[in-house]
mmCIF file of C-alpha atoms and ligand atoms in Angstrom:
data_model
loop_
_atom_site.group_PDB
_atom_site.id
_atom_site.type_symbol
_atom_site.label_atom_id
_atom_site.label_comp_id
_atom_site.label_asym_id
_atom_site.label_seq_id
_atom_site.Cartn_x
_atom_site.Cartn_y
_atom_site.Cartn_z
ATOM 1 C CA UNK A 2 14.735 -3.201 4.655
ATOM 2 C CA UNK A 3 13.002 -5.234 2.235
ATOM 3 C CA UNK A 4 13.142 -4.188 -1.402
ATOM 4 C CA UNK A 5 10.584 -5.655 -4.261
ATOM 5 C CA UNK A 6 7.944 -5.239 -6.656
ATOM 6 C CA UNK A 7 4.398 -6.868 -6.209
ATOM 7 C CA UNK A 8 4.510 -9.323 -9.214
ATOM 8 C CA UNK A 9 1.377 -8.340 -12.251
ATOM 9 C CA UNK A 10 -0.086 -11.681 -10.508
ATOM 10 C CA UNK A 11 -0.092 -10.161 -6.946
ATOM 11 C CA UNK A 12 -1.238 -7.033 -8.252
ATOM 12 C CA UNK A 13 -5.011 -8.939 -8.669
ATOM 13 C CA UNK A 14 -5.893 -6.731 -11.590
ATOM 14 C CA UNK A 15 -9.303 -7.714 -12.902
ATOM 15 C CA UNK A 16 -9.320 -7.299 -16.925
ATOM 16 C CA UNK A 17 -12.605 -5.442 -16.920
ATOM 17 C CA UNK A 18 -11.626 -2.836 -14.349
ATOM 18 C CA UNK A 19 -8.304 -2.553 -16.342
ATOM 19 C CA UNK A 20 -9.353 -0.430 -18.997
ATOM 20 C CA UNK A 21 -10.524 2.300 -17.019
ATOM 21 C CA UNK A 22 -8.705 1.789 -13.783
ATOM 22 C CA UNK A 23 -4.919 0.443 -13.782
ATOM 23 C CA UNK A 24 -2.845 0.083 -10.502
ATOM 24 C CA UNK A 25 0.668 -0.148 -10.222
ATOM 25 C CA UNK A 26 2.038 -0.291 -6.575
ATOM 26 C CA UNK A 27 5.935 0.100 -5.578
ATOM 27 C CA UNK A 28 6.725 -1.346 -2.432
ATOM 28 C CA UNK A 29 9.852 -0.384 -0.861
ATOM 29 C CA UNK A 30 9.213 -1.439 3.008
ATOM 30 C CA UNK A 31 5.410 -2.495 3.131
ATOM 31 C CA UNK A 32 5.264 -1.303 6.478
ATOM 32 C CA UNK A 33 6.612 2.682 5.708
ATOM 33 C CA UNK A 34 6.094 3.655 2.112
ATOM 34 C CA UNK A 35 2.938 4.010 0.403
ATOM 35 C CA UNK A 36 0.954 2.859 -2.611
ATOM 36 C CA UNK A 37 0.935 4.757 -5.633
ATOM 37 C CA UNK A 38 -1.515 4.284 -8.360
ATOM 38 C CA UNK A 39 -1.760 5.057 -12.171
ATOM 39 C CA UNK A 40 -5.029 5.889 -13.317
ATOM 40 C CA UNK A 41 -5.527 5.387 -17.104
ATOM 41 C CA UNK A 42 -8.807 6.071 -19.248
ATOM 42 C CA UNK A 43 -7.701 8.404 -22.578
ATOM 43 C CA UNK A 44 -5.229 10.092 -20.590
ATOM 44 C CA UNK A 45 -3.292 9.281 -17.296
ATOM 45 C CA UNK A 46 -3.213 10.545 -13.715
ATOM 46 C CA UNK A 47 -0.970 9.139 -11.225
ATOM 47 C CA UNK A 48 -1.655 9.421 -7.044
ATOM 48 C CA UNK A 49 0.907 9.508 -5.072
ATOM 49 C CA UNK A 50 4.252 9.351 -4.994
ATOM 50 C CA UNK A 51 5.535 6.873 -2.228
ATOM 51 C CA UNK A 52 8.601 8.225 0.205
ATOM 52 C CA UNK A 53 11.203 8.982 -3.321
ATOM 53 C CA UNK A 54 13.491 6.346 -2.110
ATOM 54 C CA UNK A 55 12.798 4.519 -5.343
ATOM 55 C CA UNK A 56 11.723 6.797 -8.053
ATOM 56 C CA UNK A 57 13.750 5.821 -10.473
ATOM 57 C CA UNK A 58 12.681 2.525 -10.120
ATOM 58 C CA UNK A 59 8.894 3.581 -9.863
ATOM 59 C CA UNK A 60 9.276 5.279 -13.545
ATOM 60 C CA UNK A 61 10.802 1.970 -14.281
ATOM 61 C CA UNK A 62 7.656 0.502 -13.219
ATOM 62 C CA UNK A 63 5.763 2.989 -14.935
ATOM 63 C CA UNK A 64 7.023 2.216 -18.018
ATOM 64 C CA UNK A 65 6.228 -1.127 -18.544
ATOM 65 C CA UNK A 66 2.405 0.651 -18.644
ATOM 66 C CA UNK A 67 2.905 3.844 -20.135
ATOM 67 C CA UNK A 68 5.556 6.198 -21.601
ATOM 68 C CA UNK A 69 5.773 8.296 -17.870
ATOM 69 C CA UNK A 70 5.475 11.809 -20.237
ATOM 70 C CA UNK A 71 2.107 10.905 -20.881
ATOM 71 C CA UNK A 72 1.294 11.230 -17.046
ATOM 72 C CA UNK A 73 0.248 14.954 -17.198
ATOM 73 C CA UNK A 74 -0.808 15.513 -13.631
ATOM 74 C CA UNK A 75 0.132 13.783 -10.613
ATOM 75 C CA UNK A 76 -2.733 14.416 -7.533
ATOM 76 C CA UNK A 77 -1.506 14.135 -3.689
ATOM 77 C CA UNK A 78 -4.031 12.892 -1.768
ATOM 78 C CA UNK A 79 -2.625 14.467 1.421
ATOM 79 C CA UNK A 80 1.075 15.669 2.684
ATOM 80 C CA UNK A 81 2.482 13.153 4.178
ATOM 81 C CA UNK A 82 6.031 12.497 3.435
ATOM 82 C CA UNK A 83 5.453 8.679 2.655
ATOM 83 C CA UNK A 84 2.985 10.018 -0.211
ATOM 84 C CA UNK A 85 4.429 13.154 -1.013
ATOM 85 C CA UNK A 86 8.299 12.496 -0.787
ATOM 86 C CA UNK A 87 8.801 11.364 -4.587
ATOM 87 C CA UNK A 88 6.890 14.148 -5.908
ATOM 88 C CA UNK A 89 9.725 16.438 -6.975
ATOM 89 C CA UNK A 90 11.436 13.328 -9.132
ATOM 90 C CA UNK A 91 8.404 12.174 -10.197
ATOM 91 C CA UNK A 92 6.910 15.890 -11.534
ATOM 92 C CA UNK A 93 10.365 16.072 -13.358
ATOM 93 C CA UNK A 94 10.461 12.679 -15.101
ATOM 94 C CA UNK A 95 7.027 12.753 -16.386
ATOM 95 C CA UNK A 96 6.683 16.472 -16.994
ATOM 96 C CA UNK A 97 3.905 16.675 -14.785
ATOM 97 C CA UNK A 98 2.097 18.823 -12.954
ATOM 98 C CA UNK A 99 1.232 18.137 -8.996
ATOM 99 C CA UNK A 100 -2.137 18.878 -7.384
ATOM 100 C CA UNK A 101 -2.777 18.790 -3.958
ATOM 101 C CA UNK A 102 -5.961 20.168 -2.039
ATOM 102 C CA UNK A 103 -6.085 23.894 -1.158
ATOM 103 C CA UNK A 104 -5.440 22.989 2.712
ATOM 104 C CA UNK A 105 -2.259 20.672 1.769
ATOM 105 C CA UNK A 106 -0.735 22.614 -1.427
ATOM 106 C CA UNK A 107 0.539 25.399 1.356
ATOM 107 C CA UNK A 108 2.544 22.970 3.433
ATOM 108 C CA UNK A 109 4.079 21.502 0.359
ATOM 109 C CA UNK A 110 4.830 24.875 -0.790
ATOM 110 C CA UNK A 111 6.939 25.683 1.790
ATOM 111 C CA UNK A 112 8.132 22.487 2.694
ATOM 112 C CA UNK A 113 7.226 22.150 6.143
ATOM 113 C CA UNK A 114 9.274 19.135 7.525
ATOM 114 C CA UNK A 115 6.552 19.130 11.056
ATOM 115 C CA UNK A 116 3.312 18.687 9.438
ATOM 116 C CA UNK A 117 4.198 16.465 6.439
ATOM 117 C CA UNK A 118 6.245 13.945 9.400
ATOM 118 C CA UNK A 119 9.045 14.676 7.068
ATOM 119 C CA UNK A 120 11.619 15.467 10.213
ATOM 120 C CA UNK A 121 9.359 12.029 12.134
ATOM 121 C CA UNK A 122 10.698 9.786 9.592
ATOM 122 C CA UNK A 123 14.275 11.393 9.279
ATOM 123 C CA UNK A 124 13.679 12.582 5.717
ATOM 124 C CA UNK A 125 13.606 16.126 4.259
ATOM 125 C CA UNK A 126 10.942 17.355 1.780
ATOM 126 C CA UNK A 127 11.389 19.616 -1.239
ATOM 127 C CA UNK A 128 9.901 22.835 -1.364
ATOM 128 C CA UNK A 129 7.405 21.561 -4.183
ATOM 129 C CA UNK A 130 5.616 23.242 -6.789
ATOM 130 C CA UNK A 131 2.069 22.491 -6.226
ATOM 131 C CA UNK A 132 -1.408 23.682 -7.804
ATOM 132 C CA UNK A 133 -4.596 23.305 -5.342
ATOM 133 C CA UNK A 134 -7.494 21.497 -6.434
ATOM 134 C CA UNK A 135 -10.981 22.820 -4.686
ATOM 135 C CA UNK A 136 -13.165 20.129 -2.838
ATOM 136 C CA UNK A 137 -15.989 18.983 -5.192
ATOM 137 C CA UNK A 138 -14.102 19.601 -8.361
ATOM 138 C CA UNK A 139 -13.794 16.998 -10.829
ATOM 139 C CA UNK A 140 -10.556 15.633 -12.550
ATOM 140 C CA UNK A 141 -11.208 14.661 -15.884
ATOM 141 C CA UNK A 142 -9.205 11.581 -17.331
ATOM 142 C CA UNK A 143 -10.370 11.142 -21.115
ATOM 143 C CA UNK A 144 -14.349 10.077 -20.572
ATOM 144 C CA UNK A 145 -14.239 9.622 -17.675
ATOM 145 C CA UNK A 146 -13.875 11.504 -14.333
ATOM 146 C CA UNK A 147 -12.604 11.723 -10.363
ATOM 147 C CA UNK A 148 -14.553 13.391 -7.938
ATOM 148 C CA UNK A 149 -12.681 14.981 -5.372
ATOM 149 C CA UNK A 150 -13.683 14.486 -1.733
ATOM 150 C CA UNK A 151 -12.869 16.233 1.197
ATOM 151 C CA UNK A 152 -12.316 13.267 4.092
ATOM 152 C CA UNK A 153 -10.650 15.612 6.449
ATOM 153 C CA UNK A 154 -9.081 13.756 9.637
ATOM 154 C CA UNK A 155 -6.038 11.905 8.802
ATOM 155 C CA UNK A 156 -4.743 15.443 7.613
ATOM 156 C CA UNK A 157 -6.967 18.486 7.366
ATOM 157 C CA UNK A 158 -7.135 18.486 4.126
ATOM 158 C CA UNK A 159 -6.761 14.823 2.836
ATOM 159 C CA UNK A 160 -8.763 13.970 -0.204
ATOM 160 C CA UNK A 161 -10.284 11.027 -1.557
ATOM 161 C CA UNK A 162 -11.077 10.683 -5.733
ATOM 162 C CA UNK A 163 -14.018 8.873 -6.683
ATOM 163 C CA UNK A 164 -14.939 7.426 -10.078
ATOM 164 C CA UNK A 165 -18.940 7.061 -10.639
ATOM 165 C CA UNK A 166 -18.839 4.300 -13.533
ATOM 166 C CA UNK A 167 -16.596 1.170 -11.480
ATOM 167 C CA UNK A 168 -17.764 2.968 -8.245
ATOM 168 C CA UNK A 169 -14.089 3.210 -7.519
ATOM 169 C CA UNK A 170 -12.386 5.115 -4.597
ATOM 170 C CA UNK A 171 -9.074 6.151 -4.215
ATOM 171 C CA UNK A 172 -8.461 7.040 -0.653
ATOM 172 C CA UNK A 173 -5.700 8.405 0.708
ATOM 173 C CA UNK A 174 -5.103 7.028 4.374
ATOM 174 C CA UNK A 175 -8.568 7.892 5.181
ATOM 175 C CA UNK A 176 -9.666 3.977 5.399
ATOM 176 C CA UNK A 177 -7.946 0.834 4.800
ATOM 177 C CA UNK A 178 -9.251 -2.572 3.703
ATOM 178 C CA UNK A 179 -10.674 -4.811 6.210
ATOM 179 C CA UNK A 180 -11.764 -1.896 8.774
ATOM 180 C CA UNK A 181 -8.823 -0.418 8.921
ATOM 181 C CA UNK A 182 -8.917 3.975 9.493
ATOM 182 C CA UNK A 183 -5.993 6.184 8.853
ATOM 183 C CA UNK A 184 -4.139 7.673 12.056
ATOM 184 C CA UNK A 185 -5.376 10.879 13.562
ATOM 185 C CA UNK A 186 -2.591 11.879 15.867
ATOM 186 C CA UNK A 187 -0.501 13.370 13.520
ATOM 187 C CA UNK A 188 -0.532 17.278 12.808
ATOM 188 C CA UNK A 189 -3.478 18.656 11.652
ATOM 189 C CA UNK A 190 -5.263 14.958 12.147
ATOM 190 C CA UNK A 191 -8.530 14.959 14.131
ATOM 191 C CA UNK A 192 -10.506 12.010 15.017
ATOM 192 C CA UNK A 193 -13.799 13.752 15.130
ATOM 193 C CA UNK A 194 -13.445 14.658 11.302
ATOM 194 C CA UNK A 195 -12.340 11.403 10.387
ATOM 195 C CA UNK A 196 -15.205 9.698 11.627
ATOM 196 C CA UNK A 197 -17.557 12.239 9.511
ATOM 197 C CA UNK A 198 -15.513 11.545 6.751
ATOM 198 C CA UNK A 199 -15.668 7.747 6.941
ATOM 199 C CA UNK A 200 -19.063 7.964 7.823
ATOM 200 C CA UNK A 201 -19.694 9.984 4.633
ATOM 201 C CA UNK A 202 -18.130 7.451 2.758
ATOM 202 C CA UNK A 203 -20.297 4.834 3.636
ATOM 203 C CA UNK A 204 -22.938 6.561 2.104
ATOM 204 C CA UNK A 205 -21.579 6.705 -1.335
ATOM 205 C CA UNK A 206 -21.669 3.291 -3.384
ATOM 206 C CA UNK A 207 -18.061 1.933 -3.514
ATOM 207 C CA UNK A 208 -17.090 -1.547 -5.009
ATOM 208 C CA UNK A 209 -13.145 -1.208 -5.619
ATOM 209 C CA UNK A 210 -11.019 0.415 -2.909
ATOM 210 C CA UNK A 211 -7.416 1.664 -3.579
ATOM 211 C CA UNK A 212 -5.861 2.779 -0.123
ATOM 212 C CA UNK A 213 -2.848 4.270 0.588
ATOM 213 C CA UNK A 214 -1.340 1.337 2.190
ATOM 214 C CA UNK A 215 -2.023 -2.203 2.524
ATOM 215 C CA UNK A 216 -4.345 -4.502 -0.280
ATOM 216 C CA UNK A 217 -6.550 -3.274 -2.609
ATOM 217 C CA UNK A 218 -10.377 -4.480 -2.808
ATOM 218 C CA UNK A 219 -11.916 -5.595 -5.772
ATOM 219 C CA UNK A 220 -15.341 -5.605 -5.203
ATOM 220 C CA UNK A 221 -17.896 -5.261 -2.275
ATOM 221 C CA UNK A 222 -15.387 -2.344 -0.795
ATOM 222 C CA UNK A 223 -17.981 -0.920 1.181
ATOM 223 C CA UNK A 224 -18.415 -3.567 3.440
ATOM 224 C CA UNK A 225 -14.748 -2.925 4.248
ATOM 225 C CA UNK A 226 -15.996 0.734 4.455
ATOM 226 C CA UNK A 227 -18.652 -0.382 6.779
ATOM 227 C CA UNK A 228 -16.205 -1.927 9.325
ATOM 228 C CA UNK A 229 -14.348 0.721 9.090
ATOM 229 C CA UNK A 230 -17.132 2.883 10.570
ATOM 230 C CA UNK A 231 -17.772 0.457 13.126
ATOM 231 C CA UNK A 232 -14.343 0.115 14.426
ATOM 232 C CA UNK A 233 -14.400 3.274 15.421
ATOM 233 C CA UNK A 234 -17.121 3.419 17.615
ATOM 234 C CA UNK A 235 -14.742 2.064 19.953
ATOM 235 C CA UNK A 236 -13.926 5.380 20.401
ATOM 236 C CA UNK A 237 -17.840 6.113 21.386
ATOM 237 C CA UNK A 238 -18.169 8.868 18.680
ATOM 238 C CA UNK A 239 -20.392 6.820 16.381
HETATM 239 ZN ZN1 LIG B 572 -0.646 9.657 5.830
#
C-alpha cells in the first residue's frame, strides 16, 4: 500500500476559488480510500472522513489550514465505510458534530457493518453519533451556503452539497470526473435512481466538481456531468 499526501501543487487550488472553497485531500491507497474536503468561508465544514486509517495524519493535514476545533460540523455524504470510517476520530479531535442524511444517519447509528461495506473491506465501523440533515436544507458556512441534494443511487440516501456563488458541487460517489458514475451494486444502490439523480444534476449549473474519489474539476464540471449522463445510457435507461 502506497502512503502520501497530494503536494499544495497537485492539489490545483485556484486562488480565487480559495477563499470560499478550500480542498484538502488525504490519500492513503488512491484506489480504496476517499477524498475528504474542508470547506472554509467564515466558518468550516469538513466532508468526509476517508477509511480512519490515517486520521491522525489527516488532522495533521488539517492543521496546516485551520486549527481542526474550528471544524464544527463534519457532513457524510453517504455511509460507506471508505467515507465514513474516520468519523469517530475525526468528531473527537475537532469537537465536531457529524451529519449524515435522514436515510444514512440510521445505519451509522447502529453500525451496520453490511450496508456501509464495512465487513466487504475487512474493517469494522463505530456505532457513531450522527444528526440527520433533511433533503433541501441548507448548511450555512459564514455567508455563504450548501444546498443539500438528494442523488439517491449509489446509496439510498447519498447526498450531494451545492454552493450557488462558485457553482460548486460536492458529490459524494454520485459522479466522477471525466464521465465517471458511482457504483450501484452495493446495498441499498439502485441504478434507476442514480441515473435520475445524475440526470438532475445536469440540470443545475456546475463549474467546480469535488468527487469522492479521483481529480477534482476546476471549471466547466458539467461537461464532465454531461458524460456522465451519457455513459450511462449504455445501460438503455437514458
Ligand atoms: Zn461509496
Amino acid at each position: 500500500m502506497q502512503t502520501g499526501y497530494l503536494t499544495e501543487e497537485t492539489l490545483n487550488i485556484e486562488p480565487a476559488l480559495l477563499q470560499l472553497l478550500m480542498e484538502v485531500r488525504l490519500i492513503v491507497d488512491p484506489a480504496y480510500d476517499a477524498n475528504m474536503y474542508l470547506v472554509m468561508s467564515g466558518t468550516s465544514v469538513l466532508i468526509d472522513t476517508g477509511t480512519g486509517l490515517q486520521s491522525e495524519e489527516c488532522v495533521k493535514l488539517l492543521s496546516e489550514f485551520i486549527d481542526p476545533k474550528d471544524i464544527d460540523r463534519i457532513i457524510l455524504t453517504h455511509r460507506h465505510i471508505d467515507h465514513v470510517g474516520g468519523a469517530k476520530a475525526l468528531s473527537e479531535a475537532c469537537d465536531a458534530t457529524l451529519y449524515a442524511s435522514e436515510d444514512e444517519a440510521p445505519s451509522l447509528r447502529s453500525g451496520d457493518q453490511a450496508t456501509t461495506a464495512a465487513r466487504m473491506f475487512g474493517k469494522n465501523l463505530d456505532k457513531l453519533d450522527v444528526e440527520s440533515i433533511g433533503y433541501g436544507n441548507a448548511i450555512e458556512i459564514g455567508a455563504e451556503e450548501l444546498r443539500v441534494i438528494h442523488t439517491p443511487g449509489h446509496t439510498k440516501g447519498s447526498i450531494s452539497l451545492y454552493e450557488e456563488g462558485t457553482k460548486s458541487l460536492l458529490c459524494g460517489d454520485t459522479v466522477f470526473a471525466y464521465g465517471g458514475v458511482g457504483r450501484w451494486d452495493f446495498p441499498t444502490g439502485n441504478l434507476q435512481e442514480l441515473v435520475e439523480s445524475v440526470k438532475g444534476l445536469t440540470e443545475i449549473p456546475i463549474e467546480n466538481l469535488y468527487p469522492g474519489h479521483g481529480p477534482a474539476v476546476k471549471g466547466n464540471a458539467h461537461k464532465h456531468i454531461q458524460a456522465s449522463y451519457r455513459s450511462l445510457k449504455v445501460y438503455r435507461l437514458v
